[in-house]
Short mmCIF file of C-alpha atoms and ligand atoms in Angstrom, two decimals:
data_model
loop_
_atom_site.label_atom_id
_atom_site.label_comp_id
_atom_site.label_asym_id
_atom_site.label_seq_id
_atom_site.Cartn_x
_atom_site.Cartn_y
_atom_site.Cartn_z
CA MET D 1 316.58 331.07 35.39
CA LYS D 2 319.02 332.95 33.09
CA LEU D 3 317.87 333.42 29.47
CA LEU D 4 320.41 330.93 28.06
CA GLN D 5 319.45 328.11 30.46
CA SER D 6 315.78 328.95 29.97
CA LYS D 7 316.19 328.61 26.26
CA LEU D 8 318.30 325.45 26.34
CA SER D 9 316.02 323.78 28.87
CA ARG D 10 313.41 323.54 26.15
CA TYR D 11 315.68 321.05 24.36
CA ASN D 12 314.50 317.73 25.94
CA ALA D 13 314.67 315.22 23.08
CA PRO D 14 317.30 313.10 24.92
CA GLN D 15 315.21 312.97 28.11
CA VAL D 16 312.10 311.93 26.13
CA ALA D 17 314.05 309.09 24.48
CA GLN D 18 315.56 308.06 27.83
CA ALA D 19 312.18 307.94 29.44
CA ALA D 20 310.97 305.74 26.58
CA GLY D 21 314.01 303.49 27.15
CA ILE D 22 315.23 303.94 23.61
CA TYR D 23 318.08 306.45 24.04
CA PRO D 24 320.93 304.94 21.97
CA TYR D 25 323.92 307.22 22.62
CA PHE D 26 326.99 307.20 24.78
CA ARG D 27 326.81 303.45 25.58
CA LYS D 28 329.57 302.79 27.99
CA ILE D 29 332.12 300.32 26.65
CA GLU D 30 334.24 298.65 29.31
CA SER D 31 336.63 296.74 27.08
CA ASP D 32 338.85 297.08 24.01
CA GLN D 33 337.09 297.61 20.79
CA SER D 34 337.19 294.21 19.25
CA THR D 35 334.45 292.40 17.33
CA GLU D 36 333.07 291.80 20.77
CA VAL D 37 332.82 294.57 23.47
CA VAL D 38 331.70 294.53 27.10
CA ILE D 39 328.83 296.88 28.01
CA ASP D 40 327.33 296.79 31.55
CA GLY D 41 329.23 293.63 32.16
CA ARG D 42 327.70 291.89 29.20
CA LYS D 43 329.41 290.87 25.95
CA VAL D 44 327.81 292.21 22.73
CA LEU D 45 328.90 291.89 19.15
CA MET D 46 330.31 295.14 17.68
CA PHE D 47 328.90 296.11 14.32
CA GLY D 48 329.25 299.82 14.81
CA SER D 49 333.06 300.18 14.54
CA ASN D 50 335.03 302.08 11.98
CA ALA D 51 338.21 300.01 12.60
CA TYR D 52 337.64 298.20 9.31
CA LEU D 53 340.86 296.13 9.58
CA GLY D 54 340.32 295.26 13.22
CA LEU D 55 343.72 296.73 14.27
CA VAL D 56 342.89 298.85 17.36
CA ASN D 57 344.00 296.04 19.65
CA HIS D 58 346.68 294.50 17.46
CA PRO D 59 349.77 293.76 19.67
CA LYS D 60 352.15 295.55 17.18
CA VAL D 61 350.01 298.68 17.15
CA ILE D 62 349.73 298.71 20.95
CA GLU D 63 353.46 298.16 21.32
CA ALA D 64 354.25 301.05 19.01
CA ALA D 65 351.98 303.36 20.94
CA VAL D 66 353.58 302.29 24.25
CA LYS D 67 357.15 302.62 23.01
CA ALA D 68 356.39 306.11 21.51
CA THR D 69 354.88 307.23 24.92
CA GLU D 70 357.95 305.97 26.72
CA LYS D 71 360.23 307.85 24.39
CA TYR D 72 358.42 311.10 23.73
CA GLY D 73 355.87 311.33 26.65
CA THR D 74 352.11 311.60 26.49
CA GLY D 75 351.74 314.84 24.55
CA CYS D 76 353.60 317.43 22.48
CA ALA D 77 352.55 320.43 24.57
CA GLY D 78 352.00 322.67 21.57
CA SER D 79 351.04 322.99 17.89
CA ARG D 80 352.90 321.66 14.98
CA PHE D 81 353.66 325.32 14.06
CA LEU D 82 355.65 326.09 17.14
CA ASN D 83 357.03 323.50 19.66
CA GLY D 84 354.85 320.43 18.70
CA THR D 85 356.60 318.88 15.67
CA LEU D 86 358.28 315.51 16.24
CA ASP D 87 360.61 313.60 13.91
CA THR D 88 357.97 310.88 13.85
CA HIS D 89 355.32 313.45 12.54
CA LEU D 90 357.57 314.30 9.66
CA ALA D 91 358.46 310.72 8.90
CA LEU D 92 354.76 309.64 8.87
CA GLU D 93 353.84 312.56 6.62
CA LYS D 94 356.40 311.53 4.11
CA ARG D 95 355.20 308.07 4.27
CA LEU D 96 351.49 308.88 3.89
CA ALA D 97 352.14 311.23 0.94
CA GLU D 98 353.96 308.33 -0.82
CA PHE D 99 351.30 305.88 0.19
CA VAL D 100 348.45 307.81 -1.43
CA GLY D 101 350.62 308.99 -4.36
CA LYS D 102 351.02 312.75 -3.64
CA GLU D 103 354.13 314.93 -3.17
CA ASP D 104 353.56 316.02 0.41
CA ALA D 105 351.25 315.77 3.37
CA ILE D 106 350.55 317.23 6.78
CA ILE D 107 349.11 315.53 9.76
CA PHE D 108 346.38 317.05 11.91
CA SER D 109 345.15 315.88 15.35
CA THR D 110 341.88 314.54 14.06
CA GLY D 111 340.27 313.96 10.69
CA PHE D 112 337.55 316.47 11.53
CA GLN D 113 340.25 319.10 11.98
CA VAL D 114 341.66 318.32 8.54
CA ASN D 115 338.43 319.04 6.75
CA LEU D 116 337.66 322.05 9.05
CA GLY D 117 341.04 323.62 8.46
CA VAL D 118 341.46 322.77 4.85
CA VAL D 119 338.08 323.56 3.43
CA ALA D 120 337.84 326.76 5.41
CA CYS D 121 341.03 328.34 4.03
CA ILE D 122 341.89 326.89 0.67
CA THR D 123 339.58 329.03 -1.50
CA GLY D 124 338.97 332.77 -1.38
CA ARG D 125 336.06 335.17 -1.31
CA GLU D 126 335.32 335.08 -5.03
CA ASP D 127 335.91 331.33 -5.45
CA TYR D 128 333.46 328.40 -5.22
CA ILE D 129 333.10 325.23 -3.13
CA LEU D 130 330.88 322.64 -4.77
CA TRP D 131 329.82 319.99 -2.31
CA ASP D 132 327.74 316.79 -2.28
CA GLU D 133 324.66 317.06 -0.07
CA LEU D 134 325.79 314.00 1.86
CA ASP D 135 329.39 315.18 2.47
CA HIS D 136 330.61 314.57 6.09
CA ALA D 137 329.78 317.17 8.77
CA SER D 138 333.44 318.21 9.03
CA ILE D 139 333.46 319.33 5.39
CA ILE D 140 330.35 321.24 6.02
CA GLU D 141 331.73 322.88 9.08
CA GLY D 142 334.88 323.85 7.14
CA MET D 143 332.68 325.38 4.48
CA ARG D 144 330.75 327.42 7.08
CA LEU D 145 334.07 329.09 7.96
CA SER D 146 334.99 329.76 4.35
CA PHE D 147 334.21 333.09 2.66
CA SER D 148 333.75 331.31 -0.74
CA ASN D 149 330.47 330.78 -2.54
CA LYS D 150 329.03 327.56 -1.65
CA LEU D 151 327.05 325.39 -4.09
CA LYS D 152 325.44 322.19 -3.06
CA PHE D 153 324.77 319.42 -5.55
CA LYS D 154 322.49 316.37 -5.29
CA HIS D 155 324.09 313.21 -3.88
CA ASN D 156 326.37 311.65 -6.46
CA ASP D 157 324.24 313.33 -9.20
CA MET D 158 326.55 314.41 -12.00
CA SER D 159 324.02 316.47 -13.90
CA SER D 160 323.41 318.47 -10.67
CA LEU D 161 327.18 318.92 -10.25
CA GLU D 162 327.50 320.05 -13.89
CA LYS D 163 324.66 322.58 -13.43
CA ARG D 164 326.53 324.02 -10.44
CA LEU D 165 329.77 324.22 -12.37
CA GLN D 166 327.99 326.10 -15.15
CA GLN D 167 326.90 328.63 -12.56
CA CYS D 168 330.46 329.55 -11.57
CA ASP D 169 332.65 332.28 -12.98
CA PRO D 170 335.08 330.41 -15.22
CA ASP D 171 338.02 332.51 -14.11
CA LYS D 172 337.51 331.76 -10.36
CA VAL D 173 338.79 328.71 -8.44
CA LYS D 174 336.13 325.94 -8.19
CA LEU D 175 336.73 323.24 -5.51
CA ILE D 176 334.64 320.06 -5.68
CA VAL D 177 334.63 318.28 -2.30
CA VAL D 178 333.30 314.73 -1.90
CA ASP D 179 333.51 311.81 0.43
CA GLY D 180 335.19 308.86 -1.38
CA VAL D 181 332.92 306.36 0.42
CA PHE D 182 329.95 308.07 2.02
CA SER D 183 330.09 307.49 5.74
CA MET D 184 326.47 306.61 6.44
CA GLU D 185 325.23 305.16 3.12
CA GLY D 186 328.41 303.25 2.14
CA ASP D 187 328.19 304.14 -1.56
CA VAL D 188 331.20 305.24 -3.52
CA CYS D 189 331.50 308.64 -5.22
CA ASN D 190 331.34 308.66 -8.96
CA LEU D 191 334.99 309.74 -9.24
CA PRO D 192 335.48 309.10 -12.95
CA GLU D 193 332.67 311.46 -13.86
CA ILE D 194 333.65 314.07 -11.16
CA VAL D 195 337.15 314.18 -12.56
CA ALA D 196 335.87 314.38 -16.22
CA LEU D 197 333.66 317.34 -15.23
CA ALA D 198 336.52 318.95 -13.20
CA LYS D 199 338.67 318.76 -16.33
CA ARG D 200 335.92 320.25 -18.55
CA TYR D 201 335.27 323.17 -16.18
CA ASN D 202 338.84 323.61 -14.89
CA ALA D 203 337.88 322.69 -11.35
CA THR D 204 339.92 321.28 -8.40
CA VAL D 205 338.94 318.06 -6.73
CA MET D 206 339.25 317.10 -3.01
CA VAL D 207 338.30 313.55 -1.88
CA ASP D 208 337.78 312.57 1.79
CA GLU D 209 339.22 309.07 2.08
CA ALA D 210 338.09 308.50 5.67
CA HIS D 211 336.27 305.32 4.75
CA GLY D 212 338.22 304.44 1.63
CA LEU D 213 341.65 304.03 3.18
CA GLY D 214 342.37 300.43 4.19
CA VAL D 215 339.26 299.35 2.26
CA MET D 216 339.57 300.35 -1.43
CA GLY D 217 342.45 300.40 -3.83
CA ASP D 218 345.80 298.69 -3.93
CA HIS D 219 346.78 297.79 -0.36
CA GLY D 220 344.05 300.12 0.94
CA ARG D 221 345.25 303.22 -0.80
CA GLY D 222 341.76 304.45 -1.20
CA VAL D 223 339.09 305.35 -3.74
CA CYS D 224 341.30 307.61 -5.90
CA ASN D 225 343.75 304.73 -6.37
CA HIS D 226 340.86 302.21 -6.89
CA PHE D 227 339.75 304.29 -9.96
CA GLY D 228 343.32 304.94 -11.05
CA LEU D 229 342.66 308.72 -10.72
CA THR D 230 345.20 309.68 -8.07
CA ASP D 231 346.88 312.15 -10.32
CA ASP D 232 343.55 313.86 -11.25
CA VAL D 233 342.54 314.43 -7.64
CA ASP D 234 344.27 317.44 -6.23
CA LEU D 235 343.70 316.94 -2.47
CA ILE D 236 343.42 313.57 -0.76
CA MET D 237 342.22 313.60 2.89
CA GLY D 238 342.43 310.69 5.25
CA THR D 239 341.89 309.90 8.97
CA PHE D 240 343.71 307.66 11.43
CA SER D 241 340.45 306.89 13.27
CA LYS D 242 339.22 304.11 11.03
CA SER D 243 341.41 301.50 9.33
CA LEU D 244 344.53 303.07 10.89
CA ALA D 245 343.36 302.28 14.33
CA SER D 246 344.38 305.65 15.96
CA LEU D 247 343.38 309.24 16.21
CA GLY D 248 344.53 311.97 13.80
CA GLY D 249 344.22 312.79 10.10
CA PHE D 250 346.12 314.08 7.15
CA ILE D 251 345.85 315.95 3.81
CA ALA D 252 348.01 315.04 0.91
CA ALA D 253 348.56 317.11 -2.24
CA ASP D 254 351.33 318.79 -4.26
CA LYS D 255 353.97 320.86 -2.60
CA THR D 256 352.31 324.16 -3.56
CA ILE D 257 349.05 323.26 -1.90
CA ILE D 258 350.70 321.76 1.25
CA ASN D 259 352.97 324.72 1.63
CA TYR D 260 349.90 327.02 1.73
CA LEU D 261 347.92 324.75 4.08
CA ARG D 262 350.93 324.36 6.37
CA HIS D 263 350.79 328.16 6.98
CA HIS D 264 347.12 328.90 6.81
CA ALA D 265 344.97 325.98 8.12
CA ARG D 266 343.94 327.29 11.51
CA SER D 267 343.00 323.89 13.02
CA TYR D 268 346.53 322.84 12.26
CA ILE D 269 348.34 325.92 13.39
CA PHE D 270 346.31 326.74 16.54
CA SER D 271 345.79 323.24 17.94
CA ALA D 272 348.12 320.80 19.76
CA SER D 273 349.74 318.23 17.50
CA CYS D 274 348.94 314.57 17.24
CA THR D 275 350.18 312.71 20.29
CA PRO D 276 353.31 310.53 20.02
CA ALA D 277 351.25 307.36 20.72
CA SER D 278 348.59 308.23 18.11
CA THR D 279 351.32 308.95 15.49
CA ALA D 280 353.17 305.77 16.19
CA ALA D 281 349.98 303.67 16.26
CA ALA D 282 348.91 304.91 12.85
CA ASP D 283 352.45 304.24 11.53
CA ALA D 284 352.30 300.68 12.84
CA ALA D 285 348.82 300.10 11.44
CA LEU D 286 350.08 301.22 8.05
CA ASP D 287 352.85 298.67 8.31
CA ILE D 288 350.27 295.99 8.79
CA MET D 289 348.11 297.26 6.04
CA LEU D 290 350.99 297.02 3.65
CA SER D 291 352.33 293.69 4.80
CA GLU D 292 349.06 291.81 5.28
CA PRO D 293 346.81 292.53 2.26
CA GLU D 294 344.94 289.37 3.13
CA ARG D 295 343.21 291.43 5.90
CA ILE D 296 341.65 293.67 3.21
CA GLN D 297 340.65 290.63 1.18
CA SER D 298 339.00 289.07 4.22
CA LEU D 299 337.07 292.34 4.85
CA TRP D 300 335.84 292.21 1.28
CA ASP D 301 334.84 288.57 1.56
CA LYS D 302 332.83 289.25 4.64
CA THR D 303 331.33 292.43 3.06
CA ASN D 304 330.18 290.53 -0.03
CA TYR D 305 328.78 287.77 2.17
CA CYS D 306 326.70 290.23 4.22
CA LEU D 307 325.59 292.29 1.19
CA LYS D 308 324.26 289.09 -0.34
CA ARG D 309 322.56 287.90 2.84
CA PHE D 310 320.96 291.24 3.60
CA ARG D 311 319.62 291.51 -0.04
CA GLU D 312 318.32 287.94 0.06
CA GLN D 313 316.45 288.61 3.37
CA GLY D 314 314.76 291.59 1.83
CA PHE D 315 316.51 294.45 3.78
CA GLU D 316 316.65 297.77 1.99
CA ILE D 317 320.38 298.53 1.71
CA GLY D 318 320.46 301.41 -0.77
CA HIS D 319 323.45 301.74 -3.11
CA THR D 320 326.17 300.44 -0.77
CA SER D 321 328.95 298.29 -2.17
CA THR D 322 331.35 298.59 0.88
CA PRO D 323 331.74 297.44 4.49
CA ILE D 324 329.38 300.21 5.52
CA ILE D 325 325.84 298.68 5.10
CA PRO D 326 322.84 300.94 5.71
CA LEU D 327 319.67 299.15 6.69
CA PHE D 328 316.94 301.66 5.98
CA ILE D 329 314.07 302.12 8.41
CA ARG D 330 312.79 305.59 7.50
CA ASP D 331 311.40 306.48 10.94
CA ASN D 332 313.31 308.19 13.77
CA ASP D 333 311.63 306.55 16.74
CA LEU D 334 311.50 303.18 15.12
CA THR D 335 315.23 303.40 14.37
CA PHE D 336 315.94 304.09 18.06
CA LYS D 337 313.68 301.22 19.10
CA ILE D 338 315.17 298.72 16.72
CA THR D 339 318.68 299.74 17.86
CA ARG D 340 317.58 298.99 21.41
CA ASP D 341 315.92 295.66 20.58
CA VAL D 342 318.91 294.52 18.58
CA PHE D 343 321.15 295.56 21.37
CA ASN D 344 319.06 293.46 23.77
CA GLU D 345 319.74 290.49 21.51
CA GLY D 346 323.50 291.12 21.93
CA VAL D 347 324.29 293.15 18.78
CA PHE D 348 325.69 296.71 18.78
CA VAL D 349 324.71 298.79 15.71
CA ASN D 350 324.58 302.54 15.30
CA PRO D 351 321.35 304.47 14.62
CA VAL D 352 321.47 307.27 12.05
CA VAL D 353 318.59 309.66 12.39
CA SER D 354 317.70 313.25 11.48
CA PRO D 355 319.35 315.71 11.31
CA ALA D 356 322.32 313.44 10.30
CA VAL D 357 320.03 312.25 7.47
CA ALA D 358 316.63 313.43 6.27
CA PRO D 359 313.77 312.14 8.53
CA ASP D 360 312.66 309.78 5.67
CA ASP D 361 316.11 308.28 5.28
CA THR D 362 316.83 307.05 8.90
CA LEU D 363 318.79 303.89 9.02
CA ILE D 364 320.81 301.40 11.07
CA ARG D 365 324.54 301.55 10.10
CA PHE D 366 325.97 298.05 10.11
CA SER D 367 329.73 298.14 9.62
CA LEU D 368 332.20 295.31 9.22
CA MET D 369 335.76 294.52 10.40
CA ALA D 370 338.19 292.05 8.86
CA THR D 371 338.29 290.25 12.16
CA HIS D 372 334.64 289.37 12.35
CA THR D 373 333.95 285.62 12.13
CA TYR D 374 331.26 284.23 9.81
CA GLU D 375 329.53 282.83 12.95
CA GLN D 376 329.30 286.42 14.31
CA LEU D 377 327.98 287.67 10.96
CA ASP D 378 325.27 285.00 10.80
CA TYR D 379 324.26 285.66 14.46
CA ALA D 380 323.96 289.45 13.91
CA ILE D 381 322.09 289.08 10.52
CA ASP D 382 319.63 286.58 12.06
CA LYS D 383 318.95 288.82 15.06
CA LEU D 384 318.52 291.89 12.83
CA TYR D 385 316.08 289.97 10.64
CA LYS D 386 314.12 288.84 13.74
CA VAL D 387 313.94 292.41 15.15
CA PHE D 388 313.13 294.05 11.90
CA LYS D 389 310.34 291.57 11.30
CA GLU D 390 308.93 291.97 14.81
CA ASN D 391 308.88 295.76 14.23
CA GLY D 392 307.07 295.46 10.87
CA VAL D 393 309.94 296.80 8.80
CA LEU D 394 310.38 293.54 6.90
N1 PMP B 1 335.35 312.49 7.22
C1 PMP B 1 334.48 311.45 7.26
C2 PMP B 1 333.80 310.96 5.90
C3 PMP B 1 334.18 310.82 8.40
O1 PMP B 1 333.32 309.79 8.47
C4 PMP B 1 334.75 311.27 9.58
C5 PMP B 1 334.56 310.59 10.91
N2 PMP B 1 333.35 309.93 11.14
C6 PMP B 1 335.71 312.32 9.55
C7 PMP B 1 335.93 312.90 8.36
C8 PMP B 1 336.33 312.83 10.79
O2 PMP B 1 337.38 312.01 11.17
P1 PMP B 1 337.87 311.88 12.62
O3 PMP B 1 336.96 310.89 13.37
O4 PMP B 1 339.29 311.31 12.43
O5 PMP B 1 337.88 313.19 13.26
#
């Protein structure tokens, strides 16, 4: 065996989990991603989706994607920089910038690529990136490519952030990067304090609104809008893959920042542009977000209902206040087993284990859509309660 294969063959964690019948990944969905999905010919309730507004199978979103494909074809055959810019990309960029309250924006092909490209290039060798320890992997990957000094602060801990700011050279750029809503734990960043510290230490702020868009703020404008701090946040990042029911992402900021990123972010320049269908679907989903605010209200009604029920039943749900509800288990294998047992009861939830979180912080991620019915919520919570109890977690 060659050295590489011999080394990699020692990695057998998936096979061990498969042999134990608790491997939870790559479950094969055979239907659209509604509140119910079909897996192995069987209907299960979906509580693992990020499509918070339930728009991925909305007729208007589908129609927009089909029409765009008919007009522009299936792909752009190149990057935005060269031959891959469509009129629809430019129109959506303008719209998204206005939507989140910034001067300009650029669209990337995924949200991951936004963070990767932006965080990697925006600060220089002598500058600093200050990041929350629970920031999304795409921010961390971007940082790994950056030449700047990287300073980690404790999750949402403002005295830890302040200590880090004190360590920085006051004359160098200091970029604070946080998730607006943390993707696994569902808690909201302490933006008012972050902005206050940024002002005190002359730092720049970037907020990842992946899970804030469509959920928080006026008509789903996100966490920055929710706190009334849009003008104090320098860079606002969003994805199309959650509330906007598509695939792609964007960064919005002032013209100076966007001009730089447009010509330096390598995941933007050296990767094919967002497909016509994805662009049109996100645009159509934005139309619905703006014209049907009752969807967001319904998402919050269901969120508050579930938060209350989970608390009443004794689940440990951490500091969440959003449609992302972590159900802490604090054991890798048990998290896999419970995911399997709940799935057998007809409920799809996502396991979150180490290294995504610390081994003592493993959890089941239960996420809501505006389109869930209360009957579905009750069914899922009852089954989760039964399985958690059977496995000795409650
Ligand atoms: N940021 C956060 C906080 C996320 O949760 C995700 C996706 N899970 C991304 C960025 C990446 O977005 P995308 O799926 O559009 O690549």
